Amino acid sequence: MFAYLANPARFMRVSGRAWRFVAASGIAALAIGLYLALAVAPPDYQQGESVRIMFVHVPSAILAEGVYYLIALASFVALVWRHPLADVAAQAAAPIGAAFTLVCLATGSLWGKPMWGAWWVWDARLTSVLVLFFLYLGYIALVNAFEDPARGARAGAVLALVGVIDLPIIKFSVNWWNTLHQPASILRMGGPTIDRSMLVPLLVMTLAFVLLFAALLLLRMRATLNERKARALRLAAPPRRADPVSTGAAPVLR
Amino acid sequence: MTRKRKRLAIAVCGLAALAAATAMVLTAFRDNLVFFYSPSELAARPAIAAGRIRIGGLVENRSLAHEDGRRVSFRVTDGATDIAVSYDGILPDLFREGQGVVAEGRIKDGVFVASSVLAKHDEKYMPPEVAAALKKSGHWQEGGDAGALAGPPPAHFR
Amino acid sequence: MTLAAWAAMGGYAAYVWPAYGIAAALLGGIALQSWLRCRRSERELDRIQRTTGRQ
């Protein structure tokens, strides 16, 4: 599939139809997920109604990490095989991943204040997620710091690959060190420790976030490819009708 | 093809070196990255109790006592050792006997005088009815240390 | 359950609703920005293709 979509023109044709479908299913899943999370799911026996924050917090955390894995994978492909769409995908995904990370941090803080008794603690889990947020910001800044987009893309790809070591640290921080953050509830030895009545809304919300991410990724990739094509056309052929306002600064060579 | 191979080799070697370096750093920092010490660690290494520290464990059952004003006292245990804690302040909503807690402060005359108390949540999520049913059927593991539904208590509370 | 009781979130309204609000604002914001940027790029490309007569 990746080989088939390697061609940007073909990608534009397929994604033009695909993104609407993906976005529509994402919105539908989000509507169901929000209904389950806010109205159907029971309160927790310890946390009461504040457990509903988890239905946004955990999917954002999953996406925050998942999107970074995708960026790292795309960067690897871009560095080694010079795939024409890999850099585009990585750069399109980064702002979305940063937004998910910020949602994860903010909602975690809003849960931590009443439950733990603190908005923020410098434990290994929270700190490593904050590092992930700065990795996203650093990647976005680095990619745009170069005059030459190709050099910016390559520098960003190297940073993305170096930063990938933060992901296992986030995952296992709660097992390796004494943290205030609780250990994993879903992906753990011995099965989930979360009741089905809460697991189902959580999974629906996660699916909704994944679909919405996919739709936004396609949209942003399409925007980048359109912009590149427009730039190439502008450079290749000057406008037919001479427009003295828009081309005023350039000396007339014709 | 050879240039692609070369780039692949460089990328793989770079990532392997990075992973090895990180693994070494993490191993070296392993003991220094703890958020809190357990009462047993405190007893075994009195040197760490010199300044401001954080201790973590379970609030011992039937140890919570309200004193004058907001001041409360309770004992924090890890199953093997326990320590008396005194605290003047607002307790978080998850603070309960049998539940995890992290207290920050310093030791004065054998009592841990806390300046802040944070509640530690376990990884269990369930509606109150399920919790009640588990308690009724005898499948409940008291102590709050993980695994009412499955699994052993986490290592740092043992 | 009344609507007011539901909105009160068992006393945690001050934490639950801001959490959903921040998520909606951030994710909605990036969604809107992505969509507008894509639409603008399409129009710009269209305009250039018309003026230069190239595809």
Coordinates of C-alpha atoms in Angstrom, one line a residue:
Chain A
M1 CA 0.0 0.0 0.0
F2 CA 2.8 2.4 0.9
A3 CA 4.6 1.6 -2.4
Y4 CA 1.3 2.2 -4.3
L5 CA 0.8 5.5 -2.6
A6 CA 4.4 6.6 -3.0
N7 CA 3.5 8.6 -6.0
P8 CA 2.3 12.0 -4.8
A9 CA -0.2 12.4 -7.7
R10 CA -1.8 9.1 -6.9
F11 CA -1.8 10.0 -3.2
M12 CA -3.7 13.2 -3.9
R13 CA -6.3 11.3 -5.9
V14 CA -6.9 8.6 -3.2
S15 CA -6.6 10.9 -0.2
G16 CA -9.0 13.5 -1.7
R17 CA -11.8 10.9 -1.4
A18 CA -10.5 9.1 1.7
W19 CA -10.1 12.0 4.1
R20 CA -13.9 12.9 4.1
F21 CA -14.8 9.3 4.8
V22 CA -12.2 9.0 7.6
A23 CA -13.3 12.3 9.2
A24 CA -16.9 11.3 9.0
S25 CA -16.3 8.0 10.8
G26 CA -14.1 9.8 13.3
I27 CA -16.9 12.3 14.2
A28 CA -19.4 9.5 14.5
A29 CA -17.1 7.5 16.8
L30 CA -16.4 10.7 18.8
A31 CA -20.2 11.3 19.2
I32 CA -20.7 7.7 20.5
G33 CA -17.6 7.9 22.6
L34 CA -18.6 11.2 24.3
Y35 CA -22.0 9.8 25.0
L36 CA -20.6 6.7 26.6
A37 CA -17.9 8.6 28.5
L38 CA -20.1 11.4 29.9
A39 CA -23.5 9.7 30.3
V40 CA -23.2 5.9 30.2
A41 CA -20.0 5.0 32.0
P42 CA -20.4 4.6 35.8
P43 CA -18.5 6.7 38.4
D44 CA -15.4 5.0 39.8
Y45 CA -15.6 3.5 43.3
Q46 CA -12.6 5.6 44.4
Q47 CA -12.5 8.6 42.1
G48 CA -16.2 9.2 41.6
E49 CA -17.2 11.3 38.6
S50 CA -13.6 12.6 38.1
V51 CA -12.8 9.3 36.4
R52 CA -14.5 10.8 33.3
I53 CA -11.4 12.9 32.7
M54 CA -9.6 9.6 31.9
F55 CA -11.7 9.1 28.8
V56 CA -9.9 12.1 27.2
H57 CA -6.6 11.8 29.0
V58 CA -5.7 8.2 28.1
P59 CA -6.6 8.4 24.4
S60 CA -4.6 11.6 24.1
A61 CA -1.7 9.9 25.8
I62 CA -1.9 6.9 23.4
L63 CA -2.1 9.2 20.4
A64 CA 0.8 11.4 21.8
E65 CA 3.0 8.4 21.8
G66 CA 1.6 6.7 18.7
V67 CA 2.0 9.8 16.5
Y68 CA 5.6 10.1 17.6
Y69 CA 6.3 6.5 16.7
L70 CA 4.8 7.3 13.3
I71 CA 7.0 10.4 12.9
A72 CA 10.1 8.3 13.9
L73 CA 9.2 5.6 11.4
A74 CA 8.5 8.1 8.6
S75 CA 11.8 9.8 9.4
F76 CA 13.7 6.5 9.2
V77 CA 12.1 5.8 5.8
A78 CA 12.8 9.3 4.6
L79 CA 16.5 9.1 5.7
V80 CA 17.2 5.7 4.3
W81 CA 14.9 5.4 1.2
R82 CA 14.2 9.0 0.4
H83 CA 10.6 8.2 0.1
P84 CA 8.9 11.3 -1.4
L85 CA 6.0 11.3 1.0
A86 CA 7.8 10.3 4.2
D87 CA 9.0 13.7 5.2
V88 CA 5.6 15.2 4.2
A89 CA 3.9 12.7 6.5
A90 CA 6.3 13.3 9.4
Q91 CA 6.0 17.1 9.3
A92 CA 2.2 17.0 8.9
A93 CA 1.9 14.7 11.9
A94 CA 4.0 16.7 14.3
P95 CA 1.6 19.6 15.2
I96 CA -1.2 17.1 15.7
G97 CA 1.0 15.0 18.0
A98 CA 2.0 18.1 19.9
A99 CA -1.7 19.0 20.4
F100 CA -2.5 15.5 21.7
T101 CA 0.5 15.7 24.1
L102 CA -0.7 19.1 25.4
V103 CA -4.3 17.7 25.9
C104 CA -2.8 14.7 27.8
L105 CA -0.7 17.0 30.1
A106 CA -3.6 19.5 30.7
T107 CA -6.3 16.8 31.4
G108 CA -3.8 14.9 33.6
S109 CA -3.2 18.0 35.6
L110 CA -6.9 18.6 36.0
W111 CA -7.3 15.1 37.3
G112 CA -4.2 15.2 39.5
K113 CA -5.3 18.3 41.5
P114 CA -8.4 16.8 43.2
M115 CA -7.2 13.2 43.2
W116 CA -3.5 13.4 44.1
G117 CA -3.6 16.8 45.7
A118 CA -1.2 18.4 43.2
W119 CA -1.5 19.9 39.7
W120 CA 2.0 18.6 38.8
V121 CA 4.8 16.5 40.3
W122 CA 8.2 15.9 38.9
D123 CA 7.9 12.1 38.8
A124 CA 9.4 10.0 36.0
R125 CA 6.1 9.5 34.1
L126 CA 5.0 13.2 34.0
T127 CA 8.5 14.4 33.3
S128 CA 9.1 12.0 30.4
V129 CA 5.8 13.1 28.8
L130 CA 6.8 16.7 29.2
V131 CA 10.0 15.8 27.4
L132 CA 7.9 14.3 24.6
F133 CA 6.1 17.6 24.3
F134 CA 9.4 19.5 24.0
L135 CA 10.6 16.9 21.4
Y136 CA 7.5 17.8 19.3
L137 CA 8.2 21.5 19.6
G138 CA 11.9 21.0 18.9
Y139 CA 11.1 18.9 15.8
I140 CA 8.7 21.6 14.4
A141 CA 11.2 24.4 15.2
L142 CA 14.2 22.5 13.7
V143 CA 12.4 21.6 10.5
N144 CA 11.5 25.2 9.9
A145 CA 14.9 26.6 10.9
F146 CA 16.6 26.0 7.6
E147 CA 16.4 28.1 4.4
D148 CA 16.6 24.8 2.4
P149 CA 13.5 22.6 3.2
A150 CA 15.4 19.5 2.3
R151 CA 18.1 20.2 4.9
G152 CA 15.4 21.1 7.5
A153 CA 13.6 17.8 6.8
R154 CA 16.9 15.8 7.3
A155 CA 17.8 17.6 10.5
G156 CA 14.3 17.0 11.8
A157 CA 14.4 13.4 10.9
V158 CA 17.6 12.8 12.9
L159 CA 16.0 14.6 15.9
A160 CA 12.9 12.5 15.6
L161 CA 14.9 9.3 15.6
V162 CA 17.0 10.4 18.6
G163 CA 13.9 11.3 20.5
V164 CA 12.3 7.9 20.0
I165 CA 14.1 6.7 23.1
D166 CA 11.8 8.8 25.2
L167 CA 8.8 6.5 24.3
P168 CA 9.9 3.3 26.1
I169 CA 10.9 5.5 29.0
I170 CA 7.4 6.9 29.2
K171 CA 5.9 3.4 28.9
F172 CA 8.0 1.7 31.5
S173 CA 8.7 4.7 33.8
V174 CA 5.9 3.6 36.1
N175 CA 7.4 0.1 36.4
W176 CA 11.1 1.0 36.7
W177 CA 10.9 3.8 39.2
N178 CA 8.7 4.8 42.2
T179 CA 6.3 7.3 40.5
L180 CA 3.2 9.0 41.8
H181 CA 1.5 8.1 38.5
Q182 CA -0.3 4.7 38.6
P183 CA 1.0 1.7 36.6
A184 CA -0.6 0.6 33.4
S185 CA -4.2 -0.5 33.5
I186 CA -4.8 -1.8 29.9
L187 CA -1.6 -3.2 28.4
R188 CA -0.2 -5.2 31.4
M189 CA 0.7 -8.7 32.4
G190 CA -2.4 -10.5 33.7
G191 CA -5.0 -8.5 31.7
P192 CA -6.6 -5.1 32.2
T193 CA -7.5 -3.9 35.7
I194 CA -10.2 -1.6 34.3
D195 CA -13.8 -2.7 34.4
R196 CA -15.5 -3.4 31.1
S197 CA -18.1 -0.6 31.7
M198 CA -15.2 1.8 31.6
L199 CA -12.9 0.0 29.1
V200 CA -15.5 0.1 26.3
P201 CA -16.0 3.9 26.4
L202 CA -12.2 4.3 26.6
L203 CA -11.6 2.2 23.5
V204 CA -14.4 4.0 21.5
M205 CA -12.8 7.3 22.4
T206 CA -9.4 6.0 21.4
L207 CA -10.8 4.8 18.0
A208 CA -12.3 8.2 17.5
F209 CA -9.0 10.0 18.2
V210 CA -7.1 7.7 15.9
L211 CA -9.6 8.3 13.0
L212 CA -9.6 12.1 13.6
F213 CA -5.8 12.0 13.6
A214 CA -5.8 10.1 10.3
A215 CA -8.2 12.6 8.7
L216 CA -6.1 15.6 9.9
L217 CA -2.9 13.9 8.8
L218 CA -4.3 13.5 5.3
L219 CA -5.6 17.1 5.2
R220 CA -2.2 18.5 6.3
M221 CA -0.3 16.3 3.8
R222 CA -2.6 17.4 1.0
A223 CA -2.0 21.0 2.0
T224 CA 1.8 20.6 1.9
L225 CA 1.7 18.8 -1.5
N226 CA -0.6 21.6 -2.9
E227 CA 1.7 24.3 -1.6
R228 CA 4.8 22.6 -3.1
K229 CA 3.1 22.1 -6.5
A230 CA 2.0 25.8 -6.5
R231 CA 5.6 26.9 -5.7
A232 CA 7.0 24.7 -8.4
L233 CA 4.5 26.1 -11.0
R234 CA 5.2 29.7 -9.9
L235 CA 9.0 29.1 -10.3
A236 CA 8.6 27.3 -13.7
A237 CA 6.3 29.7 -15.4
P238 CA 5.8 33.4 -14.7
P239 CA 2.2 34.5 -14.8
R240 CA 0.9 35.1 -18.4
R241 CA -0.6 38.5 -17.6
A242 CA 2.1 40.8 -16.3
D243 CA 0.9 42.1 -13.0
P244 CA 3.1 45.1 -12.0
V245 CA 1.9 45.0 -8.4
S246 CA 2.7 41.4 -7.5
T247 CA 5.9 41.2 -9.6
G248 CA 6.9 44.7 -9.0
A249 CA 10.1 44.0 -7.1
A250 CA 11.5 41.7 -9.8
P251 CA 13.4 43.3 -12.7
V252 CA 11.8 42.7 -16.0
L253 CA 14.1 40.4 -18.0
R254 CA 11.9 39.7 -21.0
Chain B
M1 CA 21.4 0.4 -4.2
T2 CA 24.8 0.6 -2.4
R3 CA 24.1 4.1 -1.3
K4 CA 20.7 3.1 0.1
R5 CA 22.4 0.2 1.9
K6 CA 25.0 2.6 3.3
R7 CA 22.4 5.0 4.6
L8 CA 20.5 2.1 6.2
A9 CA 23.6 0.8 7.9
I10 CA 24.4 4.3 9.2
A11 CA 20.9 4.8 10.5
V12 CA 20.7 1.4 12.2
C13 CA 24.2 1.7 13.8
G14 CA 23.3 5.2 15.0
L15 CA 20.1 4.0 16.6
A16 CA 21.8 1.0 18.2
A17 CA 24.5 3.2 19.7
L18 CA 21.9 5.6 21.0
A19 CA 19.8 2.8 22.5
A20 CA 23.0 1.4 24.2
A21 CA 24.0 4.8 25.6
T22 CA 20.4 5.4 26.9
A23 CA 20.3 1.9 28.5
M24 CA 23.6 2.6 30.3
V25 CA 22.5 6.1 31.5
L26 CA 19.1 4.7 32.8
T27 CA 20.8 1.9 34.6
A28 CA 23.2 4.4 36.3
F29 CA 20.3 6.7 37.3
R30 CA 18.0 3.9 38.3
D31 CA 18.3 4.5 42.0
N32 CA 18.4 8.3 41.8
L33 CA 15.1 8.8 39.8
V34 CA 12.8 7.6 42.5
F35 CA 10.0 9.9 43.4
F36 CA 9.8 8.5 47.0
Y37 CA 11.4 6.0 49.4
S38 CA 9.6 3.2 51.2
P39 CA 9.7 3.0 55.0
S40 CA 11.9 -0.1 54.6
E41 CA 14.4 1.8 52.4
L42 CA 14.4 4.5 55.0
A43 CA 15.1 2.1 57.8
A44 CA 17.9 0.4 55.8
R45 CA 19.6 3.6 54.7
P46 CA 19.3 6.2 57.5
A47 CA 21.5 8.6 55.5
I48 CA 18.7 9.4 53.1
A49 CA 16.6 10.6 56.0
A50 CA 18.8 13.6 56.7
G51 CA 17.1 16.3 54.7
R52 CA 13.7 16.8 53.0
I53 CA 12.5 13.6 51.5
R54 CA 9.4 11.9 50.1
I55 CA 8.2 8.7 51.6
G56 CA 5.6 6.4 50.0
G57 CA 3.5 3.4 51.0
L58 CA 0.1 2.5 52.2
V59 CA -1.8 4.3 54.9
E60 CA -2.1 1.6 57.6
N61 CA -5.6 0.5 58.4
R62 CA -7.1 2.0 61.5
S63 CA -4.1 4.3 62.0
L64 CA -5.7 7.6 60.9
A65 CA -6.4 9.9 63.8
H66 CA -7.7 13.5 63.7
E67 CA -6.0 15.7 66.2
D68 CA -6.7 19.3 67.1
G69 CA -7.6 21.5 64.1
R70 CA -6.7 20.0 60.7
R71 CA -3.8 18.1 62.0
V72 CA -3.9 14.4 61.3
S73 CA -1.6 11.5 62.1
F74 CA -1.4 8.2 60.4
R75 CA 1.2 5.4 59.8
V76 CA 2.7 4.6 56.4
T77 CA 3.6 1.0 55.8
D78 CA 5.1 -1.1 53.0
G79 CA 4.1 -4.3 54.7
A80 CA 7.5 -4.8 56.4
T81 CA 8.3 -1.5 58.1
D82 CA 6.1 1.4 59.0
I83 CA 6.6 5.0 60.1
A84 CA 4.4 7.5 61.9
V85 CA 3.4 10.6 59.9
S86 CA 2.0 13.9 61.2
Y87 CA 0.4 16.4 58.8
D88 CA -1.4 19.7 59.1
G89 CA -3.3 20.5 55.8
I90 CA -5.9 19.5 53.4
L91 CA -5.9 15.8 52.4
P92 CA -6.5 14.9 48.7
D93 CA -9.8 13.2 47.8
L94 CA -8.1 9.8 47.2
F95 CA -6.6 9.8 50.7
R96 CA -7.9 6.7 52.5
E97 CA -6.8 4.1 54.9
G98 CA -5.4 1.1 52.9
Q99 CA -4.6 3.3 49.9
G100 CA -1.2 4.5 48.6
V101 CA 0.2 7.8 49.7
V102 CA 3.3 9.9 49.1
A103 CA 4.3 12.4 51.8
E104 CA 6.9 15.1 51.6
G105 CA 8.7 16.4 54.7
R106 CA 11.4 15.6 57.2
I107 CA 11.9 13.3 60.2
K108 CA 11.7 14.9 63.6
D109 CA 12.1 12.7 66.7
G110 CA 11.2 9.5 64.8
V111 CA 8.0 11.1 63.4
F112 CA 7.7 12.1 59.7
V113 CA 6.4 15.6 59.7
A114 CA 4.8 16.1 56.3
S115 CA 4.5 19.5 54.6
S116 CA 2.4 17.9 51.8
V117 CA 0.5 14.7 51.3
L118 CA -0.3 13.3 47.9
A119 CA -2.6 10.3 47.3
K120 CA -1.3 7.6 45.0
H121 CA -3.9 6.0 42.8
D122 CA -3.7 2.3 41.9
E123 CA -4.4 1.0 38.4
K124 CA -7.9 -0.3 39.2
Y125 CA -11.0 1.3 37.7
M126 CA -14.4 -0.1 38.4
P127 CA -17.9 1.1 39.4
P128 CA -18.9 1.1 43.1
E129 CA -21.2 -1.9 42.6
V130 CA -18.4 -4.1 41.2
A131 CA -16.2 -3.1 44.1
A132 CA -19.0 -4.0 46.5
A133 CA -19.6 -7.3 44.8
L134 CA -15.9 -8.2 44.8
K135 CA -15.8 -7.5 48.6
K136 CA -18.9 -9.5 49.2
S137 CA -17.7 -12.5 47.2
G138 CA -14.3 -12.5 49.0
H139 CA -12.3 -11.8 45.8
W140 CA -11.2 -8.5 47.2
Q141 CA -7.5 -8.1 48.2
E142 CA -7.5 -5.5 50.9
G143 CA -4.7 -3.2 51.2
G144 CA -5.3 -1.3 48.0
D145 CA -2.0 -2.5 46.7
A146 CA -3.1 -3.3 43.2
G147 CA -4.7 -6.3 41.7
A148 CA -8.3 -6.6 43.1
L149 CA -9.1 -8.0 39.6
A150 CA -5.7 -9.6 39.0
G151 CA -2.0 -9.5 39.6
P152 CA 0.5 -9.2 42.5
P153 CA 1.1 -5.9 44.3
P154 CA 3.6 -3.5 42.7
A155 CA 7.2 -4.1 43.7
H156 CA 7.6 -0.7 45.3
F157 CA 5.0 -1.4 47.9
R158 CA 6.3 -4.8 48.9
Chain C
M1 CA -30.9 12.0 37.2
T2 CA -31.5 15.7 36.5
L3 CA -29.5 17.7 34.1
A4 CA -28.1 19.8 36.9
A5 CA -26.9 16.8 38.9
W6 CA -25.2 15.5 35.8
A7 CA -23.5 18.8 35.1
A8 CA -22.3 19.0 38.7
M9 CA -20.3 15.8 38.1
G10 CA -20.5 14.7 41.7
G11 CA -18.6 17.9 42.8
Y12 CA -15.9 17.5 40.2
A13 CA -17.5 19.8 37.6
A14 CA -14.6 22.3 38.1
Y15 CA -12.2 19.7 36.9
V16 CA -14.2 17.5 34.4
W17 CA -15.6 20.3 32.3
P18 CA -12.4 22.2 31.9
A19 CA -10.6 19.0 30.9
Y20 CA -13.2 18.4 28.1
G21 CA -13.1 22.1 27.2
I22 CA -9.4 22.2 26.8
A23 CA -9.4 19.0 24.7
A24 CA -12.2 20.4 22.5
A25 CA -10.4 23.8 22.1
L26 CA -7.0 22.3 21.3
L27 CA -8.1 19.4 19.0
G28 CA -10.9 21.5 17.4
G29 CA -8.4 24.3 16.9
I30 CA -5.8 22.1 15.1
A31 CA -8.6 20.5 13.0
L32 CA -9.9 23.9 11.9
Q33 CA -6.4 25.2 11.1
S34 CA -5.6 22.0 9.1
W35 CA -8.9 22.3 7.1
L36 CA -8.5 26.0 6.4
R37 CA -4.9 25.5 5.3
C38 CA -5.8 22.7 3.0
R39 CA -8.7 24.7 1.4
R40 CA -6.5 27.7 1.0
S41 CA -3.8 25.6 -0.7
E42 CA -6.3 24.1 -3.1
R43 CA -7.6 27.6 -4.1
E44 CA -4.1 29.0 -4.5
L45 CA -3.0 26.0 -6.7
D46 CA -6.2 26.4 -8.8
R47 CA -5.5 30.0 -9.3
I48 CA -1.9 29.4 -10.4
Q49 CA -2.9 26.6 -12.7
R50 CA -5.4 28.9 -14.4
T51 CA -3.1 31.8 -14.7
T52 CA -0.1 29.8 -15.9
G53 CA -2.2 27.4 -18.0
R54 CA -0.2 24.5 -16.7
Q55 CA -1.3 21.4 -14.8

